[in-house]
Structures are given as C-alpha cells and as structure tokens.
C-alpha cells in the first residue's frame, strides 16, 4: 500500500538521523516509500538496520 497522504499526529512522529521526520510507518527504500506495517518494533528494527 502506498498512500498519497497520511494524516498523523505529532505524538506519532519519530525522529531519526539528520532531522528526518518519519512516522510509525516503516520507510525502507532509498527513494523513501511509505508502507503501512503493524508494529513499532518492526519500524525500529528496520530503521536501525538502515542507519547502521
């Protein structure tokens, strides 16, 4: 699923490297695609894998 827009609140935002703001949706491509996946743990694991 690649929504054109996502309505999200400030509390759902997660800050990662260089002031890049992402939400509780994993972002896994170099060309940043937003995919809806359940679970913050999956999100955090993927972000850690990308940043490391």
PDB file of N, CA and C in Angstrom:
ATOM      1  N   UNK A   1       0.854  -1.198   0.000  1.00  0.00           N
ATOM      2  CA  UNK A   1       0.000   0.000   0.000  1.00  0.00           C
ATOM      3  C   UNK A   1       0.888   1.246   0.000  1.00  0.00           C
ATOM      4  N   UNK A   2       0.617   2.157  -0.919  1.00  0.00           N
ATOM      5  CA  UNK A   2       1.395   3.389  -0.986  1.00  0.00           C
ATOM      6  C   UNK A   2       0.433   4.568  -1.004  1.00  0.00           C
ATOM      7  N   UNK A   3      -0.011   4.989   0.191  1.00  0.00           N
ATOM      8  CA  UNK A   3      -0.962   6.102   0.256  1.00  0.00           C
ATOM      9  C   UNK A   3      -0.348   7.390  -0.252  1.00  0.00           C
ATOM     10  N   UNK A   4      -1.175   8.224  -0.881  1.00  0.00           N
ATOM     11  CA  UNK A   4      -0.692   9.510  -1.373  1.00  0.00           C
ATOM     12  C   UNK A   4      -0.460  10.472  -0.222  1.00  0.00           C
ATOM     13  N   UNK A   5      -1.214  10.285   0.850  1.00  0.00           N
ATOM     14  CA  UNK A   5      -1.064  11.162   2.000  1.00  0.00           C
ATOM     15  C   UNK A   5      -1.438  10.410   3.264  1.00  0.00           C
ATOM     16  N   UNK A   6      -0.792  10.761   4.343  1.00  0.00           N
ATOM     17  CA  UNK A   6      -1.094  10.134   5.627  1.00  0.00           C
ATOM     18  C   UNK A   6      -1.344  11.239   6.647  1.00  0.00           C
ATOM     19  N   UNK A   7      -2.485  11.158   7.296  1.00  0.00           N
ATOM     20  CA  UNK A   7      -2.788  12.135   8.340  1.00  0.00           C
ATOM     21  C   UNK A   7      -2.312  11.519   9.652  1.00  0.00           C
ATOM     22  N   UNK A   8      -1.449  12.236  10.329  1.00  0.00           N
ATOM     23  CA  UNK A   8      -0.840  11.689  11.542  1.00  0.00           C
ATOM     24  C   UNK A   8      -0.636  12.808  12.551  1.00  0.00           C
ATOM     25  N   UNK A   9      -0.602  12.453  13.811  1.00  0.00           N
ATOM     26  CA  UNK A   9      -0.439  13.490  14.818  1.00  0.00           C
ATOM     27  C   UNK A   9       1.008  13.564  15.291  1.00  0.00           C
ATOM     28  N   UNK A  10       1.342  14.654  15.934  1.00  0.00           N
ATOM     29  CA  UNK A  10       2.707  14.890  16.397  1.00  0.00           C
ATOM     30  C   UNK A  10       3.213  13.752  17.278  1.00  0.00           C
ATOM     31  N   UNK A  11       2.353  13.216  18.136  1.00  0.00           N
ATOM     32  CA  UNK A  11       2.803  12.179  19.066  1.00  0.00           C
ATOM     33  C   UNK A  11       3.217  10.905  18.348  1.00  0.00           C
ATOM     34  N   UNK A  12       2.781  10.730  17.101  1.00  0.00           N
ATOM     35  CA  UNK A  12       3.120   9.521  16.358  1.00  0.00           C
ATOM     36  C   UNK A  12       4.445   9.645  15.621  1.00  0.00           C
ATOM     37  N   UNK A  13       5.003  10.853  15.613  1.00  0.00           N
ATOM     38  CA  UNK A  13       6.246  11.062  14.866  1.00  0.00           C
ATOM     39  C   UNK A  13       7.464  10.503  15.575  1.00  0.00           C
ATOM     40  N   UNK A  14       8.391  10.045  14.807  1.00  0.00           N
ATOM     41  CA  UNK A  14       9.625   9.502  15.353  1.00  0.00           C
ATOM     42  C   UNK A  14      10.765  10.229  14.654  1.00  0.00           C
ATOM     43  N   UNK A  15      11.698  10.719  15.425  1.00  0.00           N
ATOM     44  CA  UNK A  15      12.828  11.429  14.832  1.00  0.00           C
ATOM     45  C   UNK A  15      13.991  10.466  14.592  1.00  0.00           C
ATOM     46  N   UNK A  16      14.523  10.490  13.388  1.00  0.00           N
ATOM     47  CA  UNK A  16      15.724   9.704  13.128  1.00  0.00           C
ATOM     48  C   UNK A  16      16.711  10.584  12.389  1.00  0.00           C
ATOM     49  N   UNK A  17      17.998  10.246  12.478  1.00  0.00           N
ATOM     50  CA  UNK A  17      19.101  10.977  11.875  1.00  0.00           C
ATOM     51  C   UNK A  17      18.805  12.297  11.162  1.00  0.00           C
ATOM     52  N   UNK A  18      19.702  13.223  11.131  1.00  0.00           N
ATOM     53  CA  UNK A  18      19.628  14.445  10.341  1.00  0.00           C
ATOM     54  C   UNK A  18      18.259  15.117  10.257  1.00  0.00           C
ATOM     55  N   UNK A  19      17.537  15.120  11.372  1.00  0.00           N
ATOM     56  CA  UNK A  19      16.238  15.791  11.424  1.00  0.00           C
ATOM     57  C   UNK A  19      15.203  15.250  10.442  1.00  0.00           C
ATOM     58  N   UNK A  20      15.439  14.028   9.954  1.00  0.00           N
ATOM     59  CA  UNK A  20      14.452  13.415   9.055  1.00  0.00           C
ATOM     60  C   UNK A  20      13.297  12.928   9.909  1.00  0.00           C
ATOM     61  N   UNK A  21      12.113  13.431   9.635  1.00  0.00           N
ATOM     62  CA  UNK A  21      10.954  13.021  10.412  1.00  0.00           C
ATOM     63  C   UNK A  21      10.202  11.912   9.707  1.00  0.00           C
ATOM     64  N   UNK A  22       9.963  10.837  10.418  1.00  0.00           N
ATOM     65  CA  UNK A  22       9.199   9.733   9.865  1.00  0.00           C
ATOM     66  C   UNK A  22       8.123   9.434  10.886  1.00  0.00           C
ATOM     67  N   UNK A  23       7.185   8.605  10.524  1.00  0.00           N
ATOM     68  CA  UNK A  23       6.106   8.308  11.448  1.00  0.00           C
ATOM     69  C   UNK A  23       6.165   6.852  11.828  1.00  0.00           C
ATOM     70  N   UNK A  24       5.133   6.338  12.468  1.00  0.00           N
ATOM     71  CA  UNK A  24       5.112   4.923  12.822  1.00  0.00           C
ATOM     72  C   UNK A  24       4.765   4.069  11.608  1.00  0.00           C
ATOM     73  N   UNK A  25       5.389   4.390  10.505  1.00  0.00           N
ATOM     74  CA  UNK A  25       5.273   3.615   9.279  1.00  0.00           C
ATOM     75  C   UNK A  25       6.705   3.398   8.833  1.00  0.00           C
ATOM     76  N   UNK A  26       7.060   2.173   8.518  1.00  0.00           N
ATOM     77  CA  UNK A  26       8.430   1.928   8.092  1.00  0.00           C
ATOM     78  C   UNK A  26       8.735   2.550   6.732  1.00  0.00           C
ATOM     79  N   UNK A  27       9.961   2.976   6.569  1.00  0.00           N
ATOM     80  CA  UNK A  27      10.378   3.594   5.310  1.00  0.00           C
ATOM     81  C   UNK A  27      11.616   2.825   4.844  1.00  0.00           C
ATOM     82  N   UNK A  28      11.456   1.986   3.893  1.00  0.00           N
ATOM     83  CA  UNK A  28      12.571   1.097   3.550  1.00  0.00           C
ATOM     84  C   UNK A  28      13.125   1.184   2.171  1.00  0.00           C
ATOM     85  N   UNK A  29      13.082   2.242   1.459  1.00  0.00           N
ATOM     86  CA  UNK A  29      13.765   2.232   0.174  1.00  0.00           C
ATOM     87  C   UNK A  29      14.588   3.491   0.089  1.00  0.00           C
ATOM     88  N   UNK A  30      15.585   3.487  -0.747  1.00  0.00           N
ATOM     89  CA  UNK A  30      16.430   4.675  -0.877  1.00  0.00           C
ATOM     90  C   UNK A  30      15.600   5.831  -1.400  1.00  0.00           C
ATOM     91  N   UNK A  31      14.562   5.498  -2.143  1.00  0.00           N
ATOM     92  CA  UNK A  31      13.679   6.521  -2.688  1.00  0.00           C
ATOM     93  C   UNK A  31      12.468   6.701  -1.784  1.00  0.00           C
ATOM     94  N   UNK A  32      12.634   6.580  -0.501  1.00  0.00           N
ATOM     95  CA  UNK A  32      11.589   6.624   0.521  1.00  0.00           C
ATOM     96  C   UNK A  32      10.160   6.339   0.083  1.00  0.00           C
ATOM     97  N   UNK A  33       9.751   5.104   0.313  1.00  0.00           N
ATOM     98  CA  UNK A  33       8.361   4.720   0.086  1.00  0.00           C
ATOM     99  C   UNK A  33       7.755   4.498   1.457  1.00  0.00           C
ATOM    100  N   UNK A  34       6.500   4.882   1.603  1.00  0.00           N
ATOM    101  CA  UNK A  34       5.834   4.676   2.882  1.00  0.00           C
ATOM    102  C   UNK A  34       4.955   3.444   2.781  1.00  0.00           C
ATOM    103  N   UNK A  35       5.234   2.476   3.628  1.00  0.00           N
ATOM    104  CA  UNK A  35       4.458   1.248   3.632  1.00  0.00           C
ATOM    105  C   UNK A  35       3.825   1.112   5.009  1.00  0.00           C
ATOM    106  N   UNK A  36       2.574   0.741   5.027  1.00  0.00           N
ATOM    107  CA  UNK A  36       1.888   0.603   6.294  1.00  0.00           C
ATOM    108  C   UNK A  36       2.115  -0.800   6.845  1.00  0.00           C
ATOM    109  N   UNK A  37       2.757  -0.865   7.977  1.00  0.00           N
ATOM    110  CA  UNK A  37       3.054  -2.138   8.609  1.00  0.00           C
ATOM    111  C   UNK A  37       2.687  -2.023  10.078  1.00  0.00           C
ATOM    112  N   UNK A  38       2.119  -3.066  10.626  1.00  0.00           N
ATOM    113  CA  UNK A  38       1.738  -3.023  12.034  1.00  0.00           C
ATOM    114  C   UNK A  38       2.950  -3.227  12.923  1.00  0.00           C
ATOM    115  N   UNK A  39       3.042  -2.397  13.954  1.00  0.00           N
ATOM    116  CA  UNK A  39       4.069  -2.628  14.961  1.00  0.00           C
ATOM    117  C   UNK A  39       5.263  -1.709  14.926  1.00  0.00           C
ATOM    118  N   UNK A  40       5.480  -1.033  16.032  1.00  0.00           N
ATOM    119  CA  UNK A  40       6.621  -0.143  16.172  1.00  0.00           C
ATOM    120  C   UNK A  40       7.923  -0.932  16.203  1.00  0.00           C
ATOM    121  N   UNK A  41       7.888  -2.150  16.708  1.00  0.00           N
ATOM    122  CA  UNK A  41       9.120  -2.939  16.794  1.00  0.00           C
ATOM    123  C   UNK A  41       9.698  -3.185  15.406  1.00  0.00           C
ATOM    124  N   UNK A  42       8.829  -3.498  14.455  1.00  0.00           N
ATOM    125  CA  UNK A  42       9.287  -3.707  13.081  1.00  0.00           C
ATOM    126  C   UNK A  42       9.902  -2.417  12.559  1.00  0.00           C
ATOM    127  N   UNK A  43       9.222  -1.314  12.814  1.00  0.00           N
ATOM    128  CA  UNK A  43       9.696   0.008  12.387  1.00  0.00           C
ATOM    129  C   UNK A  43      11.085   0.293  12.939  1.00  0.00           C
ATOM    130  N   UNK A  44      11.250   0.123  14.240  1.00  0.00           N
ATOM    131  CA  UNK A  44      12.519   0.434  14.876  1.00  0.00           C
ATOM    132  C   UNK A  44      13.642  -0.474  14.385  1.00  0.00           C
ATOM    133  N   UNK A  45      13.330  -1.761  14.193  1.00  0.00           N
ATOM    134  CA  UNK A  45      14.349  -2.684  13.717  1.00  0.00           C
ATOM    135  C   UNK A  45      14.826  -2.306  12.321  1.00  0.00           C
ATOM    136  N   UNK A  46      13.893  -1.931  11.473  1.00  0.00           N
ATOM    137  CA  UNK A  46      14.267  -1.562  10.110  1.00  0.00           C
ATOM    138  C   UNK A  46      15.068  -0.262  10.084  1.00  0.00           C
ATOM    139  N   UNK A  47      14.637   0.709  10.873  1.00  0.00           N
ATOM    140  CA  UNK A  47      15.372   1.980  10.928  1.00  0.00           C
ATOM    141  C   UNK A  47      16.794   1.743  11.436  1.00  0.00           C
ATOM    142  N   UNK A  48      16.922   0.911  12.452  1.00  0.00           N
ATOM    143  CA  UNK A  48      18.251   0.616  12.978  1.00  0.00           C
ATOM    144  C   UNK A  48      19.106  -0.067  11.917  1.00  0.00           C
ATOM    145  N   UNK A  49      18.501  -0.954  11.147  1.00  0.00           N
ATOM    146  CA  UNK A  49      19.241  -1.660  10.106  1.00  0.00           C
ATOM    147  C   UNK A  49      19.726  -0.675   9.042  1.00  0.00           C
ATOM    148  N   UNK A  50      18.866   0.287   8.690  1.00  0.00           N
ATOM    149  CA  UNK A  50      19.243   1.283   7.684  1.00  0.00           C
ATOM    150  C   UNK A  50      20.347   2.206   8.200  1.00  0.00           C
ATOM    151  N   UNK A  51      20.180   2.712   9.415  1.00  0.00           N
ATOM    152  CA  UNK A  51      21.141   3.666   9.961  1.00  0.00           C
ATOM    153  C   UNK A  51      22.479   3.017  10.300  1.00  0.00           C
ATOM    154  N   UNK A  52      22.452   1.713  10.592  1.00  0.00           N
ATOM    155  CA  UNK A  52      23.692   1.026  10.919  1.00  0.00           C
ATOM    156  C   UNK A  52      24.256   0.325   9.693  1.00  0.00           C
TER     157      UNK A  52
END
